[in-house]
Short mmCIF file of C-alpha atoms in Angstrom, two decimals:
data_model
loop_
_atom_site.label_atom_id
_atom_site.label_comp_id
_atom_site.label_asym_id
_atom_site.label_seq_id
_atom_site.Cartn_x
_atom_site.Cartn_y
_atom_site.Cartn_z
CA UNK A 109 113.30 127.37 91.97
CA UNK A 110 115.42 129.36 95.03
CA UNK A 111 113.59 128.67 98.51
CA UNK A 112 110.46 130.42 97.95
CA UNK A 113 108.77 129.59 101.41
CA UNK A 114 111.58 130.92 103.50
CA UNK A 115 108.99 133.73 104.96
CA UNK A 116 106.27 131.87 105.87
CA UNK A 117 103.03 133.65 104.77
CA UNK A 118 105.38 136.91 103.98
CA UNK A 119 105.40 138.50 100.32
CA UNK A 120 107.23 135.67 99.10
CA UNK A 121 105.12 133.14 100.04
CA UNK A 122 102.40 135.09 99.17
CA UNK A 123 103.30 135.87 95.76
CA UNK A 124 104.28 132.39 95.05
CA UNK A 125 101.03 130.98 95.52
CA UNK A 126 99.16 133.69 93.62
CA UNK A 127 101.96 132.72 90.75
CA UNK A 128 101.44 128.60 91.20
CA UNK A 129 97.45 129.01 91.47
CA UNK A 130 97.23 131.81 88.41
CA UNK A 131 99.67 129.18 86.16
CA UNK A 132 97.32 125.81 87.44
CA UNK A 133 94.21 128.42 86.11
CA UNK A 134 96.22 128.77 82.93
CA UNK A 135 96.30 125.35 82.31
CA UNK A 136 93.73 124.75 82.94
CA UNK A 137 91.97 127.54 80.10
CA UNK A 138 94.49 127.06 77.76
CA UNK A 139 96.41 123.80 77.94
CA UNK A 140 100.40 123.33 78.39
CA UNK A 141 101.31 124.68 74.65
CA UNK A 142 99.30 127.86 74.62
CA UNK A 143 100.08 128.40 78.61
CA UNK A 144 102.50 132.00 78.73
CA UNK A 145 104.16 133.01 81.34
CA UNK A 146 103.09 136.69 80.48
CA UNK A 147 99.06 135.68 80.91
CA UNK A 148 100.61 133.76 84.20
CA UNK A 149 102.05 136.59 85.59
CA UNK A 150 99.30 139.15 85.04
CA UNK A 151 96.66 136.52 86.39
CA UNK A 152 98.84 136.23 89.59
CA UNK A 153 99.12 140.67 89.11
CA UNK A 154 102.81 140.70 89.26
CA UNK A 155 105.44 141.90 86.97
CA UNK A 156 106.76 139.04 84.44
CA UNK A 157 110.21 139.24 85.55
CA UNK A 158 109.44 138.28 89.17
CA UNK A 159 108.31 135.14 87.84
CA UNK A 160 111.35 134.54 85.05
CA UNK A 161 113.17 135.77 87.84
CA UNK A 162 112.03 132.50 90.49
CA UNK A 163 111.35 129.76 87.72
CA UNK A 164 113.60 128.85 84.89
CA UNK A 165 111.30 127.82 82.94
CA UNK A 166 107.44 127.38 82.22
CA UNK A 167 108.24 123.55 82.71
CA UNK A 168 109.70 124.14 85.96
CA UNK A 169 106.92 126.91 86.48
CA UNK A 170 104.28 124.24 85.26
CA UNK A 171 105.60 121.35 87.67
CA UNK A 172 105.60 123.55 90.75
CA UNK A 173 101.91 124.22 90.53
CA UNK A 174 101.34 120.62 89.88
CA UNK A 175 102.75 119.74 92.89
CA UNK A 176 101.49 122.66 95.38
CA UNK A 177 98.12 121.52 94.19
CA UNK A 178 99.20 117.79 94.91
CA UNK A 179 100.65 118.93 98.51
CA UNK A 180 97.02 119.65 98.99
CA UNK A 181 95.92 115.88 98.58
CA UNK A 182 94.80 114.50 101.51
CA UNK A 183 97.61 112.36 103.01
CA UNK A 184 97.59 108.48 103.08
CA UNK A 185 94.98 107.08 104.72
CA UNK A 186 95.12 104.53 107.78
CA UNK A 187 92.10 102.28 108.47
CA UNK A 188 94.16 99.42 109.27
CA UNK A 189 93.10 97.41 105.99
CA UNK A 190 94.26 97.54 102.64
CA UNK A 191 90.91 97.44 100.76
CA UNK A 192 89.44 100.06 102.84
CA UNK A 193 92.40 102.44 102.64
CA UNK A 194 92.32 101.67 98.86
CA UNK A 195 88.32 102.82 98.78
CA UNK A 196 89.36 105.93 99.73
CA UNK A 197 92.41 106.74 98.02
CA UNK A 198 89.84 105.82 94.78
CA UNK A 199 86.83 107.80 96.19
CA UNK A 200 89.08 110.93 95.93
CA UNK A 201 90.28 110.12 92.87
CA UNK A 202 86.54 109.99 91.66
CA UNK A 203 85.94 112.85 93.65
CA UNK A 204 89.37 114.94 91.46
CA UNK A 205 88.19 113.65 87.70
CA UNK A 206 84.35 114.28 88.86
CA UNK A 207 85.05 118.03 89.57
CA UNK A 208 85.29 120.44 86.60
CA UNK A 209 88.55 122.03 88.08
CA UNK A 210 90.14 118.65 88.65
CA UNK A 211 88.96 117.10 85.00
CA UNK A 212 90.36 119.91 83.11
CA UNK A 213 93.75 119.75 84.92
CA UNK A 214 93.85 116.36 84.57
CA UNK A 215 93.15 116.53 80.53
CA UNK A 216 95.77 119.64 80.62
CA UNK A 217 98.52 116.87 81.78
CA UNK A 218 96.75 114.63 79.18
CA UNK A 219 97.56 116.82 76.59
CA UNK A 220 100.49 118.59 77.56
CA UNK A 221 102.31 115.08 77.95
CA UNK A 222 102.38 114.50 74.19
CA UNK A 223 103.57 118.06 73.37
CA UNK A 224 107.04 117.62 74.64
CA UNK A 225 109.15 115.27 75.85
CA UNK A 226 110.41 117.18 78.68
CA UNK A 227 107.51 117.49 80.16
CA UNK A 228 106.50 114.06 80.02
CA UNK A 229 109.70 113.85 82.25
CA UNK A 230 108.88 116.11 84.41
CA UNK A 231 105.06 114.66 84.52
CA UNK A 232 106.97 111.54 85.62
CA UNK A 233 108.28 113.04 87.96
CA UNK A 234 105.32 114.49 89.34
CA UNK A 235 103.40 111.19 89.70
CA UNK A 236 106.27 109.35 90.74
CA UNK A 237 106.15 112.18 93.62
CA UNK A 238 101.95 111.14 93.53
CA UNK A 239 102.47 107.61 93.76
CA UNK A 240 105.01 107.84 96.86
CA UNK A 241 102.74 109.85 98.95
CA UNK A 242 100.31 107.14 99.33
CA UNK A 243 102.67 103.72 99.10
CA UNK A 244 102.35 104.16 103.24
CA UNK A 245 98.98 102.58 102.38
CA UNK A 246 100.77 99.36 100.83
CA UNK A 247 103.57 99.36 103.19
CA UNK A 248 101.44 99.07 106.30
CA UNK A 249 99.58 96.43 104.53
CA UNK A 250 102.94 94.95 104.07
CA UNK A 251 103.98 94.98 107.97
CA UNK A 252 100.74 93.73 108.52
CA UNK A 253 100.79 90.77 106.36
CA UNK A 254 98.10 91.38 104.08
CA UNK A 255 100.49 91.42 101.33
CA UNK A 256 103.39 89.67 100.01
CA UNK A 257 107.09 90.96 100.74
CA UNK A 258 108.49 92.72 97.59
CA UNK A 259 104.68 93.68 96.92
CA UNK A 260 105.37 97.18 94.70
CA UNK A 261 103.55 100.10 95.99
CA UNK A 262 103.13 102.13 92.98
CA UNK A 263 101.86 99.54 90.88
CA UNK A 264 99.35 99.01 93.25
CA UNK A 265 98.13 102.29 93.36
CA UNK A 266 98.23 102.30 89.95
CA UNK A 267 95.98 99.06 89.82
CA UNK A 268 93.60 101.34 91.87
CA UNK A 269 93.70 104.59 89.91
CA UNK A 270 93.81 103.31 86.08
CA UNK A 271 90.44 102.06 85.85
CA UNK A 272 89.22 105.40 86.49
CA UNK A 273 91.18 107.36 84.31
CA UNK A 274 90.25 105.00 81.52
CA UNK A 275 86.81 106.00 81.99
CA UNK A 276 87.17 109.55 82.13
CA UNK A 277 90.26 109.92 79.46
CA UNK A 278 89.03 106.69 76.98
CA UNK A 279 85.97 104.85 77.47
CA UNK A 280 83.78 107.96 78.19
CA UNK A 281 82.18 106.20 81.07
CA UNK A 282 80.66 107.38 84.60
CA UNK A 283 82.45 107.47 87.64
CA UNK A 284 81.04 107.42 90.81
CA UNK A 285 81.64 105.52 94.14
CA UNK A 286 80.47 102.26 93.38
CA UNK A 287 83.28 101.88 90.45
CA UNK A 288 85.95 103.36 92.52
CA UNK A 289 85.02 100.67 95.46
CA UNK A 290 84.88 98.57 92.74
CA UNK A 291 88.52 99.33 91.52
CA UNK A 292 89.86 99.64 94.97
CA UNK A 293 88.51 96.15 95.39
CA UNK A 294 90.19 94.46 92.36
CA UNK A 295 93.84 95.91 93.05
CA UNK A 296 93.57 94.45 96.97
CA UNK A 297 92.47 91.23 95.55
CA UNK A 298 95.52 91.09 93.03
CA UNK A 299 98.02 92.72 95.44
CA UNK A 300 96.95 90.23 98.91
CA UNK A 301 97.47 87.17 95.73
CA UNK A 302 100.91 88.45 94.93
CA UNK A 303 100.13 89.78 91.32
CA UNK A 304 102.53 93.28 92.38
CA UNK A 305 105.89 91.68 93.58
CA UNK A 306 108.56 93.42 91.91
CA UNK A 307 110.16 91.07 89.26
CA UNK A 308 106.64 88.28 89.25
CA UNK A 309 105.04 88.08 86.46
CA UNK B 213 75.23 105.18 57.46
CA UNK B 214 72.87 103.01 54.47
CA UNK B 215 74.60 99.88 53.56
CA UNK B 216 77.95 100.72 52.16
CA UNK B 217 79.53 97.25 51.29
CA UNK B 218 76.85 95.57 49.74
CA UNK B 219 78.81 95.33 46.64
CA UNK B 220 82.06 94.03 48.10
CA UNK B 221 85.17 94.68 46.32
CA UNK B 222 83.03 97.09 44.13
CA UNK B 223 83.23 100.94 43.95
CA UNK B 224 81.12 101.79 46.63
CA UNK B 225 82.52 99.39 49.23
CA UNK B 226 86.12 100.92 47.56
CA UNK B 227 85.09 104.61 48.39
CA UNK B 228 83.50 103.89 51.95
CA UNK B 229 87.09 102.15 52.30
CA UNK B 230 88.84 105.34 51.00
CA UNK B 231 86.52 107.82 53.28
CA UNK B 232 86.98 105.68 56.33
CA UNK B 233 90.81 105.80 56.11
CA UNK B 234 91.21 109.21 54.89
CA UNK B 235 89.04 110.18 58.40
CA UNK B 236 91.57 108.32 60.22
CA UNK B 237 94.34 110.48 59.05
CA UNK B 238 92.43 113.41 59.58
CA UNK B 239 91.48 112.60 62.67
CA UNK B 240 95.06 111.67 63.93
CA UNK B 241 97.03 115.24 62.33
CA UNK B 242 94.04 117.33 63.13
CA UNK B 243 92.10 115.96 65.93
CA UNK B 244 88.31 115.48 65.91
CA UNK B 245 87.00 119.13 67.05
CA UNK B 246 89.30 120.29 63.57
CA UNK B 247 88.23 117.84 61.46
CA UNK B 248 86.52 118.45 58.27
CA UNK B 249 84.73 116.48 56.27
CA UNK B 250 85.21 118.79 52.84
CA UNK B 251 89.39 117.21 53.91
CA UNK B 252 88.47 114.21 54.71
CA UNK B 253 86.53 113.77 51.17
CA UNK B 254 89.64 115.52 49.83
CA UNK B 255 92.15 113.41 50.89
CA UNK B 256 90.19 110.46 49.45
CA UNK B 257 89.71 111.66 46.16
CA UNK B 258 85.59 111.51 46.54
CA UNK B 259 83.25 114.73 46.02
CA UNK B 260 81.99 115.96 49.27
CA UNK B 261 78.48 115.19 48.78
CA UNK B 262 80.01 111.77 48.48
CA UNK B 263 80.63 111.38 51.69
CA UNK B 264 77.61 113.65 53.16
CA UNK B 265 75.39 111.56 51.53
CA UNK B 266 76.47 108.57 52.96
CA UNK B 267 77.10 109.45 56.51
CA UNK B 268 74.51 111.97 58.14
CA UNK B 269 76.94 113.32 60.74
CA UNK B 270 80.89 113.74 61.45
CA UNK B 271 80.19 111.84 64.23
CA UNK B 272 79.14 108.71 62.49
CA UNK B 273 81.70 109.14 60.15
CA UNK B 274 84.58 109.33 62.99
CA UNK B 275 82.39 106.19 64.50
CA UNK B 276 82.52 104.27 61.58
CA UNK B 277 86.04 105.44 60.81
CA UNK B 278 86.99 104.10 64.35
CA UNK B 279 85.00 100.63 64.06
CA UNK B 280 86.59 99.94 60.84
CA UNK B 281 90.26 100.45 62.12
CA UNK B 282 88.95 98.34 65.56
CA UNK B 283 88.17 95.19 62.70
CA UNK B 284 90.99 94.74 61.82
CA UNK B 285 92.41 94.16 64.96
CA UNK B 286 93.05 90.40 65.86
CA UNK B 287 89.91 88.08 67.11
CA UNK B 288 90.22 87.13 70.82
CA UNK B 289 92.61 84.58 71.69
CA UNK B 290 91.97 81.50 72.60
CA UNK B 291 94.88 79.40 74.11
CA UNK B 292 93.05 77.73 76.75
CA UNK B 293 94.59 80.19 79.94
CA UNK B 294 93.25 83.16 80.97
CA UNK B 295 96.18 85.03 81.78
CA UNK B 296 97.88 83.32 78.93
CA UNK B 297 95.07 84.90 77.03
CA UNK B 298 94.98 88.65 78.48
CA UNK B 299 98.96 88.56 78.04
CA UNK B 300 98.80 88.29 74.38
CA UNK B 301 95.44 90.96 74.59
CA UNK B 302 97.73 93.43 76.69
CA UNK B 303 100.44 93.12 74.52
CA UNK B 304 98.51 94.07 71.20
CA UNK B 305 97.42 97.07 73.24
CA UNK B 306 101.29 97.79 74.16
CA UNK B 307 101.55 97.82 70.63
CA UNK B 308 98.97 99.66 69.66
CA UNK B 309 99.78 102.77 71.68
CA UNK B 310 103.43 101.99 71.07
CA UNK B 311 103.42 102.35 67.60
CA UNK B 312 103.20 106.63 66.31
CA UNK B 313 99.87 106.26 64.42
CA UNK B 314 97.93 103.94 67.09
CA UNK B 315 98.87 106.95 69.72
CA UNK B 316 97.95 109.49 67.87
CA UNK B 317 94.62 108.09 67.06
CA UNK B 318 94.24 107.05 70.03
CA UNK B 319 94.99 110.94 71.86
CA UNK B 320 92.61 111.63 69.55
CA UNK B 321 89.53 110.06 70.74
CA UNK B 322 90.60 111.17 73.97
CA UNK B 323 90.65 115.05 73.02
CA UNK B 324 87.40 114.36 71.27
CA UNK B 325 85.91 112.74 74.73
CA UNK B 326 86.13 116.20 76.41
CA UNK B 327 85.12 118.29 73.45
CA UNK B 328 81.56 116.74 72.42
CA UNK B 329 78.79 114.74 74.69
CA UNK B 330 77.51 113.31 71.33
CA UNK B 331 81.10 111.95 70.50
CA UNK B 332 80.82 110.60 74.19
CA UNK B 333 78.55 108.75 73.86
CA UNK B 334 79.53 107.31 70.57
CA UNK B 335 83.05 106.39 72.38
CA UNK B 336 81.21 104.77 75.21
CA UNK B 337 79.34 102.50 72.04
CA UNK B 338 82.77 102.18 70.01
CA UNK B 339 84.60 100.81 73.55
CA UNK B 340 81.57 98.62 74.57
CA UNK B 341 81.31 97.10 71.38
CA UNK B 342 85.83 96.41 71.53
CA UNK B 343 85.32 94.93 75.59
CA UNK B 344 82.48 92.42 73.54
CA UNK B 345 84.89 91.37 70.78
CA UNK B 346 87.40 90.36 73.85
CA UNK B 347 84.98 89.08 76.13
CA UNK B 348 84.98 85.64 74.72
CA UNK B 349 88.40 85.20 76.14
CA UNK B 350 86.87 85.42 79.75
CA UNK B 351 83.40 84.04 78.91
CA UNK B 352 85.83 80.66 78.08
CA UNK B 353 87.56 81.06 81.27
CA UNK B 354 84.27 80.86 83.14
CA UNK B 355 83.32 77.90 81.30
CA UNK B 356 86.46 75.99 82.29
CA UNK B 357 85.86 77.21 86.21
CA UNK B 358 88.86 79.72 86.30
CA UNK B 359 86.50 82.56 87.42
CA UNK B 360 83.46 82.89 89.09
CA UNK B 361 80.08 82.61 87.48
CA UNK B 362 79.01 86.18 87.43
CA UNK B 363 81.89 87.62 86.14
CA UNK B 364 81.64 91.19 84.57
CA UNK B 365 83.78 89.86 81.16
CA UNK B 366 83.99 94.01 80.09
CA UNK B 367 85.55 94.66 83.43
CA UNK B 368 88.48 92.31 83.40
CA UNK B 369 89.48 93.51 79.98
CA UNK B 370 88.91 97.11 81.68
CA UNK B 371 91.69 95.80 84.29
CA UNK B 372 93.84 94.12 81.62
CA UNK B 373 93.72 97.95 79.59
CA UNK B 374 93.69 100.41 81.95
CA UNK B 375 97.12 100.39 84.00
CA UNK B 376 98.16 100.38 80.03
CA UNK B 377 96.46 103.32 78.91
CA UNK B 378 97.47 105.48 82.20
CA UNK B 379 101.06 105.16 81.24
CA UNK B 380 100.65 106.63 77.96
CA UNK B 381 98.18 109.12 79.27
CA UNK B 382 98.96 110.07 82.56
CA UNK B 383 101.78 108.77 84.29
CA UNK B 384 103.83 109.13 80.71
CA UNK B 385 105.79 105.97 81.39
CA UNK B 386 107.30 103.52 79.07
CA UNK B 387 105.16 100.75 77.77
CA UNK B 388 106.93 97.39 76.89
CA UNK B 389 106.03 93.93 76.89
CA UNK B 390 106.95 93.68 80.69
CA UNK B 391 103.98 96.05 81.57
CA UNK B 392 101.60 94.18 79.54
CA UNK B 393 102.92 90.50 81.50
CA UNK B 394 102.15 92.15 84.53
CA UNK B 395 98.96 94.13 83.73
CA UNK B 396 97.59 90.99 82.14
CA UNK B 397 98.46 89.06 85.47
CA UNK B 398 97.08 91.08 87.90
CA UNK B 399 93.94 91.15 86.14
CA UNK B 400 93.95 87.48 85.66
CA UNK B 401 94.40 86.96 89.59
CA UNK B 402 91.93 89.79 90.35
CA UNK B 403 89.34 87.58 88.43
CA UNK B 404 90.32 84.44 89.75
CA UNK B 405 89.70 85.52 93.10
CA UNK B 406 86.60 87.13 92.25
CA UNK B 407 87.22 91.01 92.13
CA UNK B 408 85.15 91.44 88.92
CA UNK B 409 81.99 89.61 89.88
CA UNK B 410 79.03 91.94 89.30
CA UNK B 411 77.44 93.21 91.90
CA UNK B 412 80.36 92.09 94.31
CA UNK B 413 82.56 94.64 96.20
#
């Protein structure tokens, strides 16, 4: 993708977001296999080749509105304690799998990460991406002291997050606030007792 | 489902055997909302009033098709460690979703999840009853004083799973027996200290 922001709220930045929000609606009807670029582009009410023209593919296309959607995350908290700041990282993600717009783009990934192998790549990507925005929550923990040295950041917002997308992708549970405080909860137990530095274990 | 194996070895406990499996592969190359139980009675060589008879509902026969397969997996371990014992539980789940026919029936249930509340809630029965079969291994460790009395035995297994299942899933990330080692121990110091007391947090 060339440098589609480079005129702040001018066409182009206009007519990118239409593009990214008509392709997350897209996949979020259809799913990753049946998503077309065609349907994309006259969802978004612009002609097919601008969009072939600014994405080289509907991988590329696909990852793009993943991540302008992501940009929209609220950014790492910072209540000066790792349990809290976990609460609410886990709240929102309650608050994403709880909402019908959130679920189905979630199960979209879900689904479209079997279907090929470059995607599930670029889905790595994209979480990887995820999980770095909100490591400042484990880092400052780390300055702090609440936490060992070496303590991984990812993992331990992956400690926070899993249990809740085993309920909503496997186990067919509830969510609500009292399992994400719950989850938050476990992962700052295991992460203050060392159970995320890199290489332990 | 009326009771199917009480002649064991004989021809009915032979065709529920045939059904159950032949399900199974249906459900894994077609997917639960495309599965049909005229195939499924096809691809075990049984009439279809066979199998209508016996179970009153595709959902009971996917249920039953699911318990069956969940049987055979191996009885909780007991080596006298907790995280001794969720290491060798994690890694039977790293194979399971390793291996192409444990995924697939696994991406199954969790396309079927979003397609059917009756299916649902017949997932939320099939998992309890798999986090009961486990639980021993964490009922034991609160007998020998490793965890807390009060311990939510369904959660810790939850922990154990669920950073598992998310790298399949979500993150798409490769699952070895590293993972597991650390999934397993973080869960294992998580209940130690307490995280998974009910009611606590």
């Amino acid at each position: 993708m060339s440098e589609p922001e480079r005129r702040p709220g001018g066409r182009t930045s206009r007519t990118t977001h239409s593009v990214l929000e008509a392709t997350l609606a897209e996949l979020i009807d259809h799913g990753y296999v049946e998503l077309g670029v065609e349907a994309v582009a006259a969802r978004a009410g612009v002609h097919k080749t601008t969009v072939y023209r600014r994405w080289e593919s509907k991988q590329r296309l696909v990852l793009d509105a993943l991540r302008s959607a992501a940009a929209d995350a609220l950014p790492a908290p910072d209540t000066g304690d790792l349990e809290s700041d976990l609460r609410l990282l886990a709240r929102s993600v309650v608050e994403l799998l709880t909402n019908p717009v959130g679920e189905a783009a979630v199960r979209a990934m879900v689904s479209a990460s079997s279907s090929s192998p470059e995607l599930s790549a670029t889905l790595r990507d994209y979480w990887a991406a995820r999980m770095a925005s909100m490591s400042p929550v484990v880092d400052r923990a780390r300055s702090r002291g609440e936490v060992p040295a070496g303590t991984d950041a990812a993992e331990v917002v992956k400690a926070m997050g899993a249990p809740l997308y085993l309920r909503l992708l496997v186990t067919a549970e509830p969510l609500d606030d009292e399992v994400a405080d719950r989850s938050a909860r476990a992962a700052a137990v295991a992460a203050r007792a060392g159970a995320f530095v890199a290489g332990a274990g």
